[in-house]
Short mmCIF file of C-alpha atoms and ligand atoms in Angstrom, two decimals:
data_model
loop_
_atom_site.label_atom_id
_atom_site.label_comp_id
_atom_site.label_asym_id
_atom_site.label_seq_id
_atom_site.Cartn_x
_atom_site.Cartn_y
_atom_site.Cartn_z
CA UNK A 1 -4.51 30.93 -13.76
CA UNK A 2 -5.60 30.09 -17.24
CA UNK A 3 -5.55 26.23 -17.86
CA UNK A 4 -3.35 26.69 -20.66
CA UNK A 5 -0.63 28.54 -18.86
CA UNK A 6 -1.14 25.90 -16.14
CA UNK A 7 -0.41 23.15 -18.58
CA UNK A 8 2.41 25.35 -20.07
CA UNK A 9 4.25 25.89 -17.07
CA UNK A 10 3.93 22.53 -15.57
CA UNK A 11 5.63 21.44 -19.00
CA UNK A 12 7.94 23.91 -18.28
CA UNK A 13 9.09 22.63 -14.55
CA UNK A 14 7.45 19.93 -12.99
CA UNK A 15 8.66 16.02 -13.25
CA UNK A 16 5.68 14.08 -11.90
CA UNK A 17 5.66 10.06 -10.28
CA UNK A 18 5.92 6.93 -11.83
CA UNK A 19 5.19 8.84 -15.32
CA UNK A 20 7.36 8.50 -18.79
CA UNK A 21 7.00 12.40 -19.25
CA UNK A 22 6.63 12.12 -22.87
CA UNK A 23 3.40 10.40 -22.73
CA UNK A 24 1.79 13.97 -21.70
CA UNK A 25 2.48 15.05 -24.91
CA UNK A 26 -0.73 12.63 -25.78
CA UNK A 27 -2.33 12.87 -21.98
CA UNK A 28 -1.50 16.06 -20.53
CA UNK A 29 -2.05 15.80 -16.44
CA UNK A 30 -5.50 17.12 -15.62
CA UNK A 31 -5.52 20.03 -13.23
CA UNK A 32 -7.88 19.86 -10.44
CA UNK A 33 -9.89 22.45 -9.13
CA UNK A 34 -11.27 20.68 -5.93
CA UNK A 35 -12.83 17.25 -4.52
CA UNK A 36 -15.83 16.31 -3.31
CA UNK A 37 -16.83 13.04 -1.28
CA UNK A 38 -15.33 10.38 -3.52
CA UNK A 39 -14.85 12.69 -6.94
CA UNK A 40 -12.13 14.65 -7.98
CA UNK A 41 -14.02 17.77 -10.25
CA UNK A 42 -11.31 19.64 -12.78
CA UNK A 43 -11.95 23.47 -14.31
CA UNK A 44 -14.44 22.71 -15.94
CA UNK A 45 -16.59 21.02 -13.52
CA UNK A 46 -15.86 17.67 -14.94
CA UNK A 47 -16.56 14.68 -12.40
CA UNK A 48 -14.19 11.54 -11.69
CA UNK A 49 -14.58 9.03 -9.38
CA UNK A 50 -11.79 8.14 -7.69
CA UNK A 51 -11.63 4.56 -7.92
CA UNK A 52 -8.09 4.28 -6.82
CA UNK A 53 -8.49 6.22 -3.72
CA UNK A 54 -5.92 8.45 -5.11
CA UNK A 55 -3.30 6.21 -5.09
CA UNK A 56 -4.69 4.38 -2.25
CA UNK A 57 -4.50 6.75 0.38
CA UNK A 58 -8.10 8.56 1.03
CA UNK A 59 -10.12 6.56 3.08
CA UNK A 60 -13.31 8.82 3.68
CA UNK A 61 -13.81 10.84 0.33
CA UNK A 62 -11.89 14.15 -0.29
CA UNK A 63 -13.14 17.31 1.31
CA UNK A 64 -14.12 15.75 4.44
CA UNK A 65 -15.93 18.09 7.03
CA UNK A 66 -14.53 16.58 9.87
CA UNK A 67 -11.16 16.34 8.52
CA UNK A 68 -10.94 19.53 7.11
CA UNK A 69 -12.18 20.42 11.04
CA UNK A 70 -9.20 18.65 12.72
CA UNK A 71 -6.77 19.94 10.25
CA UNK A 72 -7.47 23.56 10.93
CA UNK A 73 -8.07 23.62 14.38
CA UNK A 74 -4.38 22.56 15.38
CA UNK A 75 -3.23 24.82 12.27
CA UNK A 76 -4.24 27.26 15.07
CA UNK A 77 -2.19 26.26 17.29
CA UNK A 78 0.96 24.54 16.16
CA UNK A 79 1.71 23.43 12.50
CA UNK A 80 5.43 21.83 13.50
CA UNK A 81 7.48 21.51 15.84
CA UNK A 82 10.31 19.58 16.45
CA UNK A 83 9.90 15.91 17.84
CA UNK A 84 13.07 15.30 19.64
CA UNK A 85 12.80 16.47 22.83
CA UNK A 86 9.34 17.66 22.64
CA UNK A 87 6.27 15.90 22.24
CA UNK A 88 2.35 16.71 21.49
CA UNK A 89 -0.95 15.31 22.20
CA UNK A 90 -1.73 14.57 18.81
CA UNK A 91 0.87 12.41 18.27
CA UNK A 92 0.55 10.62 22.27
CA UNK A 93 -3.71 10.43 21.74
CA UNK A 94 -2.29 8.74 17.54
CA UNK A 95 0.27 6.34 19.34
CA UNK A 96 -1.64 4.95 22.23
CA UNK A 97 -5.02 4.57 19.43
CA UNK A 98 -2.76 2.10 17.27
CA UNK A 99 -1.27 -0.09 20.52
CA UNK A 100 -4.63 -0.87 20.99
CA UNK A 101 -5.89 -1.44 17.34
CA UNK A 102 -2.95 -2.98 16.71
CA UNK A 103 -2.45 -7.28 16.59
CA UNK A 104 -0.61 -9.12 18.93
CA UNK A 105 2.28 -6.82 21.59
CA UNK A 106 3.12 -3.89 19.11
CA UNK A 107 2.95 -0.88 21.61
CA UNK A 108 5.58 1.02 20.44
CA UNK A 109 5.44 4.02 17.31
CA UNK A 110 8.12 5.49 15.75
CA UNK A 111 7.45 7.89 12.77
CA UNK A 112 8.00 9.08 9.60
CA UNK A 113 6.42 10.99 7.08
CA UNK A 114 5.89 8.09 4.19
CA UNK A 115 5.64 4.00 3.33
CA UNK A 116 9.13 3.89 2.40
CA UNK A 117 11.03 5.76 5.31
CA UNK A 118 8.64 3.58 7.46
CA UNK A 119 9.91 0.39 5.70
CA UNK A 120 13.35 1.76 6.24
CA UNK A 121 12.99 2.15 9.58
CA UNK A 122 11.83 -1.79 10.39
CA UNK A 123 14.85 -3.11 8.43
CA UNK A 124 17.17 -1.07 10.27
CA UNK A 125 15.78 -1.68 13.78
CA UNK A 126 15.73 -5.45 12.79
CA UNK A 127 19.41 -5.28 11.79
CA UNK A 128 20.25 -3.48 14.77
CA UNK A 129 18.04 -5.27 17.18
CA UNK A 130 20.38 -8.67 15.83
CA UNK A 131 23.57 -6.21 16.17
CA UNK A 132 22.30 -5.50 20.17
CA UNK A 133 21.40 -8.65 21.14
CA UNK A 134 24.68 -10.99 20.26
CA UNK A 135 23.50 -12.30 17.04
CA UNK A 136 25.26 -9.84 14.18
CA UNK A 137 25.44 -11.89 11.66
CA UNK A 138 21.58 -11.49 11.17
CA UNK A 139 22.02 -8.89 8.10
CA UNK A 140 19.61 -10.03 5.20
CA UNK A 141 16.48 -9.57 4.28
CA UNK A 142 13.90 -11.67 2.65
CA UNK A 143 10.77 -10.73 0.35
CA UNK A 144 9.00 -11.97 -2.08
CA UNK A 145 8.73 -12.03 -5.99
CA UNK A 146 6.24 -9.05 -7.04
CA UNK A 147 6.88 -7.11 -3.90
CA UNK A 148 6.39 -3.66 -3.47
CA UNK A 149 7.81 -1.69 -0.17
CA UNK A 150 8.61 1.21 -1.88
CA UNK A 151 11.54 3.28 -3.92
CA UNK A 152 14.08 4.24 -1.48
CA UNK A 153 17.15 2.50 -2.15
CA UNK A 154 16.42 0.00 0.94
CA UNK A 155 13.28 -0.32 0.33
CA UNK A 156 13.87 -0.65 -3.27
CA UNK A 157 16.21 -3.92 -1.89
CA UNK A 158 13.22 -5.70 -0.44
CA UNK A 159 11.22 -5.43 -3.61
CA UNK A 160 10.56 -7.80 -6.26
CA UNK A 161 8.95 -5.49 -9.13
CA UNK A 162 11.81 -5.58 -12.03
CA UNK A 163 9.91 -2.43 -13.51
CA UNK A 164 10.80 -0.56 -10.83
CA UNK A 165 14.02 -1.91 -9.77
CA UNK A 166 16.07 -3.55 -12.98
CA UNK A 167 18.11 -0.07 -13.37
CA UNK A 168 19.15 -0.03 -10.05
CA UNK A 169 20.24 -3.49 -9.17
CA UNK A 170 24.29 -2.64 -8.79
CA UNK A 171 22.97 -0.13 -5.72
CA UNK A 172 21.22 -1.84 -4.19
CA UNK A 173 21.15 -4.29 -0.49
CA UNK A 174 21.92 -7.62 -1.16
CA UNK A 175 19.14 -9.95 -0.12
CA UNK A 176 17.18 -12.74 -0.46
CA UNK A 177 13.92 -13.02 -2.48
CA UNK A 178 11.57 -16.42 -3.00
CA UNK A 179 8.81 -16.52 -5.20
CA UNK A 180 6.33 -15.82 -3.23
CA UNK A 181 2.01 -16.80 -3.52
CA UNK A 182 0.91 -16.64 -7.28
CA UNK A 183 -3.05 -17.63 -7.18
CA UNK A 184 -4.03 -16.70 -10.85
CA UNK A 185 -1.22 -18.37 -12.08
CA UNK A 186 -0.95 -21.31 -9.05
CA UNK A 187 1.58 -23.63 -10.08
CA UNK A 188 0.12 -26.11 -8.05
CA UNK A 189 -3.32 -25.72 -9.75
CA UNK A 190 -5.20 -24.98 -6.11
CA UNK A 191 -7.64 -22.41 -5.61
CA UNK A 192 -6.74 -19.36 -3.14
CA UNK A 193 -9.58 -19.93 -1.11
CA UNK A 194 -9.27 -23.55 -0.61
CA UNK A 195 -5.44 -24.37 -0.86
CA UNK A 196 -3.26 -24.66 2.50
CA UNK A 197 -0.40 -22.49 0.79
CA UNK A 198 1.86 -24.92 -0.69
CA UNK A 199 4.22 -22.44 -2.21
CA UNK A 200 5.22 -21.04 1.62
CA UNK A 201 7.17 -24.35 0.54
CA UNK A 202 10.15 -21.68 -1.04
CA UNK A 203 10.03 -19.49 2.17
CA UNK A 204 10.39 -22.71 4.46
CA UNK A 205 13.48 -24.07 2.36
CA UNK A 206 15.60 -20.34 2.21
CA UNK A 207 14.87 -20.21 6.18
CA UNK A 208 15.63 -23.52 6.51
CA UNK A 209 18.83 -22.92 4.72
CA UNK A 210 19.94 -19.35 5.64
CA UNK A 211 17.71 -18.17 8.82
CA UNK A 212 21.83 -17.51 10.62
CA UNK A 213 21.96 -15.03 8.21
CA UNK A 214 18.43 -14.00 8.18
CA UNK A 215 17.28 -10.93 10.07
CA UNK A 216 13.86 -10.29 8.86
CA UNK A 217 11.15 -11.33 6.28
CA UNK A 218 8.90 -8.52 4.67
CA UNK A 219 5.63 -9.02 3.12
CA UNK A 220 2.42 -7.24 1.56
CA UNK A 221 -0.27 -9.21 3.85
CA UNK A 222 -2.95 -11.00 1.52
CA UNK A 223 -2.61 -8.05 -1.10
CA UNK A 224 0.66 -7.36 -3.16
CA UNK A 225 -0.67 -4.01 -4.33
CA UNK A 226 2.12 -3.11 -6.48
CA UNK A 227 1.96 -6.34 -8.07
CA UNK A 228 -1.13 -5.65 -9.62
CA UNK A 229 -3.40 -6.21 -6.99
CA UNK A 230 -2.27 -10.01 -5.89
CA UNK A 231 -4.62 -12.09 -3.62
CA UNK A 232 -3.22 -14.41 -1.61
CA UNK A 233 -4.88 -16.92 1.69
CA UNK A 234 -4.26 -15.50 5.45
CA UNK A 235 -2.93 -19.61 5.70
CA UNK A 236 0.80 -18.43 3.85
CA UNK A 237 0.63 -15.91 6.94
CA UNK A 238 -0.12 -18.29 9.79
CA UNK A 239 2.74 -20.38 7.97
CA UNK A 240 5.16 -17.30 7.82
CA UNK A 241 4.65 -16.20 11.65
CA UNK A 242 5.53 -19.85 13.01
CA UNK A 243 8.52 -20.30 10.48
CA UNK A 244 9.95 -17.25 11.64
CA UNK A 245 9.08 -18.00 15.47
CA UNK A 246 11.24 -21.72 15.07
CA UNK A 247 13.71 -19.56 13.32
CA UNK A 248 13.90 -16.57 15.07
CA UNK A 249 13.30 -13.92 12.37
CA UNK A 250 11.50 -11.16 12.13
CA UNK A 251 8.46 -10.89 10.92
CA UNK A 252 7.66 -6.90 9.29
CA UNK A 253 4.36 -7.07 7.66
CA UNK A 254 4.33 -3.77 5.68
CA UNK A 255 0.70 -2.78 5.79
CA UNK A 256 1.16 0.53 4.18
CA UNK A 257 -1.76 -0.23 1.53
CA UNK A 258 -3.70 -3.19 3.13
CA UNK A 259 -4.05 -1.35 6.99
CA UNK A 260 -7.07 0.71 8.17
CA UNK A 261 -9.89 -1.51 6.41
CA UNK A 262 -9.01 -2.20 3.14
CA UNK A 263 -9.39 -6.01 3.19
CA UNK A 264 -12.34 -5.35 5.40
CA UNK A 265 -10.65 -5.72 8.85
CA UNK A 266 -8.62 -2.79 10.36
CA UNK A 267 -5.68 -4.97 9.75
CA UNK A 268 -4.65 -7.47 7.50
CA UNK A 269 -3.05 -9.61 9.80
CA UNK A 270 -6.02 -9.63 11.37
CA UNK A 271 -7.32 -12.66 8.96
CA UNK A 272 -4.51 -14.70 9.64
CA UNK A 273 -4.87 -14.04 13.36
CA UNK A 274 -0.85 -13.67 13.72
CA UNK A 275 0.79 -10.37 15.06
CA UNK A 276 4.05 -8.89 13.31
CA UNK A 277 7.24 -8.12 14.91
CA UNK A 278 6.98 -4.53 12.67
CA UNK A 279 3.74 -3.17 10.99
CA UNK A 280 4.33 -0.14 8.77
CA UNK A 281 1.67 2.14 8.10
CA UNK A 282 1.07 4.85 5.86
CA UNK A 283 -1.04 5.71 3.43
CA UNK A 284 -4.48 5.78 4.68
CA UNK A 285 -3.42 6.91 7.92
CA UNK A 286 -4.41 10.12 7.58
CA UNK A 287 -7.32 9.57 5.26
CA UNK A 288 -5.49 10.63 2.56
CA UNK A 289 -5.16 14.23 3.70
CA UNK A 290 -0.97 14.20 4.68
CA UNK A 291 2.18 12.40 4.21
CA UNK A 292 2.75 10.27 7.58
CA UNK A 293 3.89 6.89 8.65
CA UNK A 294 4.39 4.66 11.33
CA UNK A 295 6.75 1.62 12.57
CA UNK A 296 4.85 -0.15 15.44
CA UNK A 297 6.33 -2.72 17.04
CA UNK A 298 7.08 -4.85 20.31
CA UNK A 299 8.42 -3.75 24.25
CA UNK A 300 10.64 -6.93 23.25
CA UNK A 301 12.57 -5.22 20.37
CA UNK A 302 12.74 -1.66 22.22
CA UNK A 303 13.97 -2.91 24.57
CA UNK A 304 17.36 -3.98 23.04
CA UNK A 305 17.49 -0.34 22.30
CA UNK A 306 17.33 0.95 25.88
CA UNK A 307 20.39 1.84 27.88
CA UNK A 308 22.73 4.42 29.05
CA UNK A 309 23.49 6.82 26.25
CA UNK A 310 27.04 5.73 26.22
CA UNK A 311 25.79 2.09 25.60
CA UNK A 312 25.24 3.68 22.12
CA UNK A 313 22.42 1.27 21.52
CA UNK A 314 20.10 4.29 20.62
CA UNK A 315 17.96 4.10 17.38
CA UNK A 316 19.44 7.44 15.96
CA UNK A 317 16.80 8.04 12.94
CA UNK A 318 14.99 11.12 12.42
CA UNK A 319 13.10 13.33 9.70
CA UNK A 320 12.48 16.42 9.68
CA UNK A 321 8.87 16.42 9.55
CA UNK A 322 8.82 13.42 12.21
CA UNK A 323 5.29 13.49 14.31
CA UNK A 324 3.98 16.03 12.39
CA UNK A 325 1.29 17.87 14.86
CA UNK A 326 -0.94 18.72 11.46
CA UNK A 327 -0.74 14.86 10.04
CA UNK A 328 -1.08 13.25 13.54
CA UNK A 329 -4.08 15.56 14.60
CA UNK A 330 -6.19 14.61 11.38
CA UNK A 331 -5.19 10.64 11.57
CA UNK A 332 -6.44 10.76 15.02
CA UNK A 333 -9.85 12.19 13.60
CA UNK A 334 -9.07 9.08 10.90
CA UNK A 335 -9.30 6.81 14.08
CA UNK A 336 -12.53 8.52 15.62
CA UNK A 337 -14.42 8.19 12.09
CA UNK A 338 -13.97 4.79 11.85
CA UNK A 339 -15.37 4.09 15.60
CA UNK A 340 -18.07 6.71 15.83
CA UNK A 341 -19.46 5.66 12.06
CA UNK A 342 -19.04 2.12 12.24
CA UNK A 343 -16.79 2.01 8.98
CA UNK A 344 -16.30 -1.52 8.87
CA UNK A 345 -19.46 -2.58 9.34
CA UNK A 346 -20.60 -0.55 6.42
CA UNK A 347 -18.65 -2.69 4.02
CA UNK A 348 -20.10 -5.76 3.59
CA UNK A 349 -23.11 -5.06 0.74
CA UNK A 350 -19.94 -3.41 -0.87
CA UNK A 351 -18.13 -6.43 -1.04
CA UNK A 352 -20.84 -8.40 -1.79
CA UNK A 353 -21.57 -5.92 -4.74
CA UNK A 354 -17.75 -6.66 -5.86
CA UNK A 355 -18.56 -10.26 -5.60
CA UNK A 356 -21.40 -9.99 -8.01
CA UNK A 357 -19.62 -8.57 -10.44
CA UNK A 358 -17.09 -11.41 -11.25
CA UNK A 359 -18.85 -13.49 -13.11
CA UNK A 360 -20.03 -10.34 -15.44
CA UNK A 361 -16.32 -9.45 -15.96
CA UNK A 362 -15.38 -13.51 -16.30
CA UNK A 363 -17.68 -13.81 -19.33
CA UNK A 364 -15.54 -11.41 -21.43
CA UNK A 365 -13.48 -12.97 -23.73
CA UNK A 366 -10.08 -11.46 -22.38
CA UNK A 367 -10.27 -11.59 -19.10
CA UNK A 368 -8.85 -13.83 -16.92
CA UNK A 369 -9.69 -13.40 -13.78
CA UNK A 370 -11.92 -10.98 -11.29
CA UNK A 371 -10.75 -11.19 -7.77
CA UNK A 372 -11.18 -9.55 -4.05
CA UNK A 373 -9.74 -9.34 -1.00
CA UNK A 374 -12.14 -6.79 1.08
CA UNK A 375 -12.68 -3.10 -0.28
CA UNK A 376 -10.05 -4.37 -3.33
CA UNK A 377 -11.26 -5.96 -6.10
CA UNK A 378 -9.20 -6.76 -9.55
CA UNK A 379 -9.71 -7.51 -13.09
CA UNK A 380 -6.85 -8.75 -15.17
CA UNK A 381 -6.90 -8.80 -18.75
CA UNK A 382 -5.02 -11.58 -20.37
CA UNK A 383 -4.06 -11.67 -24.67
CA UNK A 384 -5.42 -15.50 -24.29
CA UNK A 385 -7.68 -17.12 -21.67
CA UNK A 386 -6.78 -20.63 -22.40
CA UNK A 387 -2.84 -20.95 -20.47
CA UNK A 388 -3.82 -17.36 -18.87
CA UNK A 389 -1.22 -15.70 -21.83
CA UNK A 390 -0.79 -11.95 -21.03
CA UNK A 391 -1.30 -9.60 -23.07
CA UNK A 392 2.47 -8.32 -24.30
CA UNK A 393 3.50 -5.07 -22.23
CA UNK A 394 4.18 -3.10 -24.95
CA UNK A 395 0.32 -2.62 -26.21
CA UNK A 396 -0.70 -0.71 -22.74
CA UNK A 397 -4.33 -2.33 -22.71
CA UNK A 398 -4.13 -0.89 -19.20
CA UNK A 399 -3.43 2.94 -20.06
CA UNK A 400 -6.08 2.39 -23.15
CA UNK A 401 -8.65 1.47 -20.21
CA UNK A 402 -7.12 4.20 -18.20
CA UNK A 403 -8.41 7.20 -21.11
CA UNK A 404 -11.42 5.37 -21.88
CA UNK A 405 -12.49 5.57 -18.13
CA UNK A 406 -11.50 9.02 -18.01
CA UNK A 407 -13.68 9.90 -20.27
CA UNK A 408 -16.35 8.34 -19.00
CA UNK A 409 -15.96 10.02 -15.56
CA UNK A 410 -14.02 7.58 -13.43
CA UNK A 411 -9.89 7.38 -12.39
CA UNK A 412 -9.01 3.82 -12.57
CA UNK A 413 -5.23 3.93 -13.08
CA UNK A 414 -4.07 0.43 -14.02
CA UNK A 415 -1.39 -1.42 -13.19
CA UNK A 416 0.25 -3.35 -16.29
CA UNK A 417 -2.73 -5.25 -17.32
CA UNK A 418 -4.55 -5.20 -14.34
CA UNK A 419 -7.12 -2.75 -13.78
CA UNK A 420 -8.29 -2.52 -10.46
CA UNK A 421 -10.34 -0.76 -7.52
CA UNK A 422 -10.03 0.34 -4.76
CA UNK A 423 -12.40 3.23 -3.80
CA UNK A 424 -12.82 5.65 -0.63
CA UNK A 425 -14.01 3.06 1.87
CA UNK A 426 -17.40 5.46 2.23
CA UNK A 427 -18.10 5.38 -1.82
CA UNK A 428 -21.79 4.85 -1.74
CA UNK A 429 -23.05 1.63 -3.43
CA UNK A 430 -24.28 3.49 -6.42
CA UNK A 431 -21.82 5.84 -7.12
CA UNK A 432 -19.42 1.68 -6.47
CA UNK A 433 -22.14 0.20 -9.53
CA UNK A 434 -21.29 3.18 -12.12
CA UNK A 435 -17.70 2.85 -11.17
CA UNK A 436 -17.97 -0.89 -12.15
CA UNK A 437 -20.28 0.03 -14.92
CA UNK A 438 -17.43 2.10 -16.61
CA UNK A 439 -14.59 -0.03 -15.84
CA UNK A 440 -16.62 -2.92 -17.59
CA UNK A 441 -17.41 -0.53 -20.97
CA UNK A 442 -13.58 0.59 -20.88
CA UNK A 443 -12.57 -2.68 -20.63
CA UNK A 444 -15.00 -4.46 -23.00
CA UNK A 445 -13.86 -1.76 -25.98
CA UNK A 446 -9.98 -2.15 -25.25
CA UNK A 447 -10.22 -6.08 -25.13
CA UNK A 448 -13.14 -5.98 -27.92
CA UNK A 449 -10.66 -7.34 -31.15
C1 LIG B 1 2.88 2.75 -1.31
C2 LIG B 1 3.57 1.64 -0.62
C3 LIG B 1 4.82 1.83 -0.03
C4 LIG B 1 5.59 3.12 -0.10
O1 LIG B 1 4.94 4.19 0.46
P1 LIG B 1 5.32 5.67 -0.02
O2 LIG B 1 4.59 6.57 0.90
O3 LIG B 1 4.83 5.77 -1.44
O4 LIG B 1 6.79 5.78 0.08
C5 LIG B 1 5.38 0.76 0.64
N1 LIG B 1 4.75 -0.42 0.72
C6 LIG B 1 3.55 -0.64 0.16
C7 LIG B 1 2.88 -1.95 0.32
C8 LIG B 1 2.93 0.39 -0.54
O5 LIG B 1 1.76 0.17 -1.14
#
């Protein structure tokens, strides 16, 4: 198809994500032709590195031989089938990988086939766990400000992003939300890699308060991603795992960004040495190749769902696409990658190349800060350094940044005024040094007047 025509008809039909629709009247999408390690090439053979892992899922670079391997060879078998009643190896050989990566006692996976239907699926367990166990007045949820667990209506509930969630309000789960870890901004002018998480003090109070009430807390681990890439210590963890073990409350840690080695470890909880009650996965669970997710979580709560069938204790969720053979069979592969090629053991000159970089971006005059937390790092612009003013909303410094890079060969889709990156965990360390090298010219021009 001409590129034109492609443009024309997409125009024509197709609504994409998170977009105001109108602004491809100035940035039309850009078709792509195919991928290759960590760059996405267009038609005309033009090169991007990925720098957001497109959208935070691919783990290994696109176009991966072994993936691409795993992918067809149970297309020749079985693409789908259906999940209830039946089971796979793919899916047994996924499950029993992720008890035993997994923190703490999760050894039990439920799926689904994205972040948000996982998240779903750990609020209503944790409601119904409290509705099966003699304590039903456990209904609410807790998050925190900035959080991000997705668009669903319940997932929308648990979040804290107003962009994202203002409209909706009168539909939405009523809940409980506490400002939550704010580093750049730390009210109680400590330093995230020194302070022993004075804020948690919010969390404590509510639980304090309200835990009768309370079934379950959700929380980002160290990274709200959403948020604009939001660093906080393992400590508020270790805080949040004992407060809800006094109070007996759930702990979901929704890992859907943070899990299989972003922040350097498998896990994120990991850091903080605590295990969840849930852990939702997604993302890259399947290296970025398919749309799959995971609830893990403990004998303890499945059990409460075990009986006789006319107990009607059952946990009757399902999706269609549940298990998927095809998505299981390549995150499996995911698994065997990251054992047989040492993945996280490659990281560390790539983190200490992100380290180097901060006081490079520090010394321009409009930004405010340059953090990391593992494979993530983040560069937030601010309209004044002295009292950390943002820049207003309206003047899209990010999206400038966003063309500029473009141009200059890299996809580093901001988020507000944060521009941030977080590559295919493989990106080599010099293709990691131009991707730096253009995010620093983009930025420099945007935040030059
Ligand atoms: C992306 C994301 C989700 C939602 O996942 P989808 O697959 O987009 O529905 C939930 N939580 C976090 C932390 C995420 O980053």
């Amino acid at each position: 198809m001409d590129i034109a025509e492609l443009l024309r008809l997409d125009r024509e039909h197709v609504w994409h994500p998170c977009t105001q629709q109108k602004d491809h009247e100035l940035l039309p999408p850009i078709p792509i032709d195919r991928g290759e390690g960590v760059h996405l090439i267009d038609f005309e053979g033009k090169r991007y590195i990925d720098g957001v892992s497109s959208w935070w899922v691919n783990l290994f670079g696109h176009n991966h031989p072994r993936l691409n391997r795993a992918l067809t060879e149970q297309a020749g078998r079985i693409a789908h089938h259906i999940f209830a009643g039946f089971t796979h190896e793919p899916a047994v050989e996924l499950s029993r990988r992720l008890c035993e990566l997994a923190p703490g006692a999760l050894n039990k996976v439920f799926f689904a086939d994205n972040g948000s239907a996982a998240v779903e699926v750990a609020l209503k367990m944790s409601f119904q766990y409290w509705q099966q166990t003699g304590i039903p007045q456990k209904t609410r949820f807790v998050s925190i400000t900035e959080a991000y667990h997705g668009e669903t209506l319940g997932a929308l509930s648990v979040g804290g992003c107003e962009l994202y969630r203002e409209i909706y309000q009168p539909i939405l789960l009523e809940g409980f939300q506490v400002q939550g870890p704010d580093c750049f901004r730390c009210a109680y002018g400590l330093e995230r890699d020194s302070c022993d998480a004075p804020c948690f003090e919010h969390m404590q109070s509510l639980l304090e308060r309200e835990h009768e009430n309370i079934a379950a807390v959700i929380i980002e681990p160290l990274i709200q991603g959403a948020a604009g890439m939001r660093i906080y210590p393992p400590v508020y963890l270790k805080k949040l795992r004992a407060l809800c073990d006094a109070f007996a409350v759930h702990y979901i840690a929704d890992e859907i960004a943070v899990g299989f080695g972003r922040t350097g470890r498998m896990f994120a909880n990991e850091h903080a040495e605590v295990a969840p009650d849930f852990m939702c996965l997604s993302k890259g669970i399947t290296g970025g190749y398919l749309p799959l997710s995971v609830t893990l979580t403990t004998d303890e709560i499945y059990a409460a769902f075990y009986d006789d069938y006319a107990s009607m204790k059952a946990f009757l969720h399902s999706h269609s696409y549940t298990g998927n053979p095809l998505a299981c069979a390549v995150a499996v592969e995911v698994l065997k990658i990251f054992e047989e090629e040492d993945i996280l053991s490659s990281l560390a000159p790539k983190m200490a190349l992100l380290d180097a970089q901060a006081e490079r971006f520090e010394a321009l005059p409009h930004v405010g800060e340059f953090r990391r937390c593992g494979m993530v790092a983040a560069v937030e612009m601010v309209g004044e350094k002295k009292g950390k003013v943002p820049y207003p909303w309206q003047e899209r410094r990010g999206l400038e940044v966003y063309r500029k890079a473009l141009n200059m060969g890299a996809l580093l889709r901001p988020l507000g005024n944060v521009v941030y990156f977080m590559p295919p965990l493989t990106i080599a360390e010099d293709e990691l040094r131009q991707l730096l090298d253009i995010a620093f010219a983009a930025i420099s021009e945007v935040t030059a007047d």
